[in-house]
XYZ file of C-alpha atoms in Angstrom:
327
model
C -0.152 0.002 -0.224
C 1.353 3.478 -0.905
C 2.211 5.935 1.576
C 1.706 9.817 1.776
C 3.535 12.331 1.670
C 3.390 16.026 2.094
C 4.172 18.194 -1.340
C 3.924 21.793 -2.606
C 1.826 21.129 -5.830
C 1.082 23.724 -8.564
C -1.953 22.749 -11.301
C -1.548 25.570 -13.159
C 1.341 28.394 -14.121
C 0.811 31.906 -12.105
C 1.735 33.471 -8.980
C 2.404 32.325 -5.799
C -0.699 31.595 -4.788
C -0.248 28.370 -7.117
C 1.898 26.817 -4.647
C -0.234 24.898 -2.811
C 0.060 21.885 -0.123
C -1.101 18.444 -0.688
C -1.022 15.086 0.349
C 0.229 13.026 -2.638
C 1.167 8.699 -2.814
C 4.323 7.751 -2.492
C 5.250 3.809 -4.019
C 7.507 1.918 -3.565
C 11.168 3.015 -5.106
C 11.299 1.172 -8.372
C 14.566 -0.342 -10.147
C 17.221 2.005 -10.274
C 15.919 4.590 -7.450
C 15.789 5.129 -3.767
C 13.326 6.656 -1.455
C 14.441 10.189 0.078
C 13.010 11.717 3.347
C 14.142 15.643 2.649
C 15.904 17.573 5.620
C 16.520 20.649 3.652
C 15.530 21.719 0.095
C 17.102 24.426 -1.635
C 14.904 27.381 -3.069
C 16.122 28.977 -6.177
C 15.075 31.591 -9.133
C 14.540 28.967 -11.317
C 11.752 27.241 -9.390
C 9.645 30.307 -10.134
C 10.315 30.134 -13.725
C 8.549 26.687 -13.498
C 6.087 28.105 -11.480
C 5.350 31.205 -13.800
C 5.618 29.213 -16.686
C 8.116 30.778 -18.070
C 10.179 27.425 -18.107
C 7.395 24.992 -18.796
C 6.903 21.820 -16.705
C 4.387 19.211 -16.489
C 0.957 20.283 -14.459
C 0.390 19.221 -11.802
C 3.264 18.796 -10.771
C 5.805 19.201 -7.725
C 8.386 22.116 -8.536
C 12.113 22.682 -7.205
C 15.392 20.929 -8.239
C 17.603 20.877 -5.121
C 17.857 19.135 -1.672
C 19.180 17.080 0.705
C 18.196 13.998 2.591
C 18.646 10.528 4.098
C 17.653 7.300 2.046
C 14.687 5.522 3.745
C 14.275 2.444 0.939
C 16.201 1.459 -2.070
C 14.680 0.020 -5.400
C 16.418 -3.281 -6.878
C 19.466 -2.720 -8.889
C 20.558 0.103 -6.447
C 24.510 -1.196 -4.730
C 25.892 2.485 -4.644
C 23.477 4.037 -1.578
C 22.604 2.268 1.009
C 18.980 3.065 4.072
C 20.556 6.069 6.281
C 22.633 7.510 3.964
C 22.601 11.182 3.950
C 22.724 12.743 0.148
C 21.695 15.340 -1.804
C 21.143 16.689 -5.357
C 21.481 19.663 -7.421
C 20.340 19.380 -10.803
C 16.588 17.768 -10.741
C 14.630 16.448 -12.358
C 11.909 18.425 -10.696
C 9.919 17.289 -7.304
C 12.132 18.793 -4.611
C 9.391 20.348 -2.671
C 8.361 17.346 -1.088
C 8.883 15.740 2.544
C 10.138 12.460 0.543
C 10.102 11.691 -2.872
C 11.748 8.622 -5.131
C 14.992 9.972 -7.354
C 17.123 8.516 -9.487
C 20.092 6.704 -7.824
C 22.297 8.267 -10.972
C 21.407 11.864 -10.015
C 22.323 11.377 -6.781
C 25.657 12.154 -4.677
C 26.386 11.271 -1.106
C 27.432 14.049 1.196
C 30.768 14.262 2.852
C 30.809 14.393 6.876
C 32.037 17.846 6.718
C 29.315 19.412 4.811
C 25.652 19.496 6.737
C 22.438 18.262 5.095
C 21.425 22.398 5.475
C 25.157 23.773 3.360
C 24.220 21.322 1.123
C 20.672 22.100 0.098
C 22.058 26.169 0.589
C 24.628 25.401 -1.648
C 24.221 22.479 -4.596
C 22.699 24.018 -7.035
C 24.070 27.569 -6.668
C 27.662 26.445 -6.386
C 27.148 23.879 -8.705
C 26.061 26.647 -10.966
C 29.057 28.680 -10.073
C 31.430 25.401 -10.818
C 30.344 25.188 -14.374
C 30.226 28.941 -14.611
C 33.705 29.703 -13.463
C 35.914 26.279 -14.916
C 34.042 25.135 -17.811
C 31.712 27.625 -19.516
C 34.812 30.027 -19.537
C 37.766 28.852 -17.455
C 39.113 31.841 -15.345
C 42.923 32.646 -14.784
C 44.349 34.129 -11.836
C 44.691 37.666 -13.146
C 41.393 37.844 -14.665
C 38.945 40.559 -13.973
C 34.924 39.334 -14.450
C 31.812 40.993 -14.148
C 29.119 38.947 -12.113
C 26.098 40.767 -11.858
C 23.711 40.302 -9.361
C 26.751 39.552 -6.572
C 24.851 39.739 -3.187
C 22.582 36.994 -4.585
C 22.305 33.403 -4.075
C 24.346 32.657 -6.809
C 26.616 35.658 -6.425
C 28.012 35.379 -2.892
C 29.115 31.779 -3.990
C 31.131 33.099 -7.150
C 32.786 35.760 -5.000
C 33.819 33.890 -2.686
C 35.161 31.364 -5.044
C 36.522 33.610 -7.593
C 38.418 35.839 -5.293
C 39.863 32.441 -3.562
C 40.895 31.267 -7.077
C 43.204 35.190 -7.681
C 40.543 36.533 -9.674
C 39.158 40.195 -9.410
C 35.302 40.466 -9.361
C 33.162 43.411 -10.472
C 30.072 43.013 -9.212
C 26.383 44.842 -9.391
C 24.454 45.474 -6.872
C 20.766 46.833 -5.966
C 21.350 48.589 -3.061
C 24.391 49.855 -0.409
C 23.140 46.623 2.245
C 24.207 44.498 -0.854
C 27.259 46.100 -2.060
C 28.522 45.553 2.078
C 27.663 42.180 2.009
C 28.999 41.148 -1.806
C 32.112 42.954 -0.712
C 32.423 40.763 2.359
C 32.232 37.935 0.301
C 35.165 38.732 -1.474
C 33.999 40.892 -4.224
C 36.440 43.639 -5.287
C 34.576 45.875 -6.888
C 30.549 46.766 -6.406
C 28.311 48.700 -8.862
C 24.895 50.152 -7.439
C 22.636 50.036 -10.907
C 19.754 51.865 -9.079
C 22.162 55.017 -9.241
C 25.366 54.022 -11.204
C 25.857 53.135 -14.898
C 27.135 50.099 -14.983
C 28.947 49.925 -18.487
C 30.833 53.265 -17.064
C 32.076 52.226 -13.777
C 33.268 48.760 -15.300
C 34.875 50.501 -18.270
C 36.426 53.041 -15.190
C 37.896 50.329 -13.642
C 39.076 48.180 -15.833
C 40.978 51.744 -17.388
C 39.004 51.300 -20.667
C 39.887 47.470 -21.545
C 36.385 45.814 -20.473
C 36.397 41.975 -19.094
C 37.079 38.255 -20.765
C 34.113 37.331 -19.700
C 30.287 38.462 -17.865
C 28.020 36.396 -15.987
C 24.682 37.598 -16.515
C 21.487 35.790 -14.172
C 19.315 39.368 -14.227
C 18.767 39.199 -18.300
C 16.674 41.440 -20.159
C 17.844 44.790 -17.957
C 21.848 44.326 -18.656
C 22.286 42.146 -21.840
C 23.434 45.383 -23.940
C 25.296 46.872 -21.274
C 26.836 43.170 -20.818
C 28.031 43.346 -24.491
C 29.234 46.628 -24.283
C 31.746 46.149 -21.625
C 33.312 42.742 -22.738
C 36.425 42.698 -24.674
C 37.332 41.523 -27.885
C 36.365 37.771 -28.473
C 34.745 37.812 -25.058
C 31.762 36.115 -23.512
C 28.966 36.732 -21.964
C 27.323 33.540 -20.246
C 23.931 34.532 -19.679
C 22.082 32.047 -17.475
C 19.136 33.654 -16.136
C 15.995 35.682 -16.609
C 15.547 37.572 -12.978
C 14.053 41.142 -15.560
C 12.682 39.074 -17.755
C 13.993 37.304 -21.150
C 16.293 38.901 -23.405
C 15.159 40.091 -26.215
C 16.099 38.937 -30.039
C 18.714 40.244 -31.467
C 20.574 39.816 -34.622
C 24.098 38.010 -34.574
C 25.875 40.144 -36.491
C 25.466 42.336 -33.208
C 28.095 40.253 -31.989
C 30.516 40.705 -34.689
C 29.740 44.624 -34.690
C 31.434 44.742 -31.076
C 33.997 42.552 -31.222
C 33.692 38.949 -32.099
C 31.758 38.083 -29.058
C 30.490 34.827 -27.937
C 27.351 34.243 -25.900
C 26.411 31.049 -24.454
C 22.749 30.184 -22.503
C 23.824 27.352 -20.123
C 22.378 24.889 -17.977
C 22.985 23.361 -14.967
C 21.445 20.348 -16.657
C 23.019 20.093 -19.260
C 27.074 20.475 -17.649
C 25.702 17.742 -14.847
C 23.926 15.212 -17.731
C 26.649 12.190 -17.168
C 27.174 10.522 -14.228
C 31.165 11.961 -14.584
C 29.976 15.342 -15.228
C 27.869 15.160 -11.708
C 30.860 13.868 -9.772
C 33.216 16.287 -11.174
C 30.898 19.252 -10.766
C 29.807 18.203 -7.316
C 33.529 16.972 -6.224
C 34.668 20.321 -6.901
C 31.597 21.927 -4.331
C 32.514 19.577 -1.690
C 36.529 20.589 -2.375
C 35.640 24.039 -1.792
C 33.841 23.639 1.104
C 36.522 21.979 2.770
C 39.056 24.049 1.796
C 37.190 27.140 2.875
C 36.911 28.882 -0.264
C 32.865 28.851 -0.353
C 29.901 28.700 2.652
C 26.220 28.629 2.970
C 24.919 31.431 4.256
C 21.908 31.017 5.262
C 19.478 34.016 6.071
C 16.593 33.268 5.428
C 14.228 29.947 6.702
C 10.693 29.198 5.483
C 8.427 26.143 6.251
C 7.919 24.028 3.149
C 4.133 24.464 3.804
C 4.524 28.577 3.563
C 6.717 28.228 -0.047
C 4.461 30.962 -1.342
C 5.781 33.126 1.171
C 9.328 32.259 0.050
C 8.839 33.017 -3.469
C 7.280 36.736 -2.824
C 10.210 37.145 -0.555
C 12.825 35.872 -3.345
C 10.804 37.972 -6.651
C 10.667 41.497 -4.265
C 14.787 40.595 -3.966
C 13.490 40.771 0.003
C 16.262 37.844 0.602
C 19.789 37.295 0.373
C 22.089 34.650 0.289
C 20.812 31.159 0.201
C 16.992 30.720 1.555
C 15.645 27.072 2.686
C 12.213 25.569 2.794
C 12.611 23.135 6.059
C 9.888 20.001 5.866
């Protein structure tokens, strides 16, 4: 007989009010799966894209892409995990906003003793995003100067910490003086408050007119053209989010006019598509935590049932660092 688990369910795309608490049936794990009891669930901006329909998800469905928990049952053919193992996942499949769920063992990683459940849930998706951006989308070098938008956000703070530890100079945009102070405290060398400063002019001032080899941009529409304008010849714009809305269509000829630029729209799912890539990515993250290069900055916790309130806070830019949902 199937057990029951509480979960946040979306029946139709919309605002935070579409996030409803329901009891769902939970079957025994199938071959290749384990049953997880979540202990902490990460909140990410991509969750709001799924909720609004910007990134369509199956409906009715359960949102959420990352969590940490404990293995409670193991399906046939699973030998890499056992009941009681502490585990986490950074990139779905979608369905993390639940007390318990069945999950593919191939998409799961064990947590080292040095990494707590809350730190894993707070860091995994965001830190794995930073990993692929700075090691694989554009591999930074010691002495590079880079621009990272939304430097005081969940991804931004981790990026500032990690890049600084790697000997990279970070220019970060923020929306307030308080967020500028937070970004600097996490390793950002130059902060630009785009509420009152033109970031393109400031970046060129900071770099003595040279620009930067790479811009990491999760803001989207409002910063896209400015980001292109601060790139060096053959520079790379990694646009990995749409906080202000999707980027408007543009002609590839624009990239030639501005210096043979590269633009990419990477996703964590594509950078962790194989078991080898997942282990490379999470291994680097765990090493960075152990070495003190990155740390969780959990500034908000909401009960899982209150996921709608968490979404409202996130979209109102009222959060800093990482936010957890606690089952």
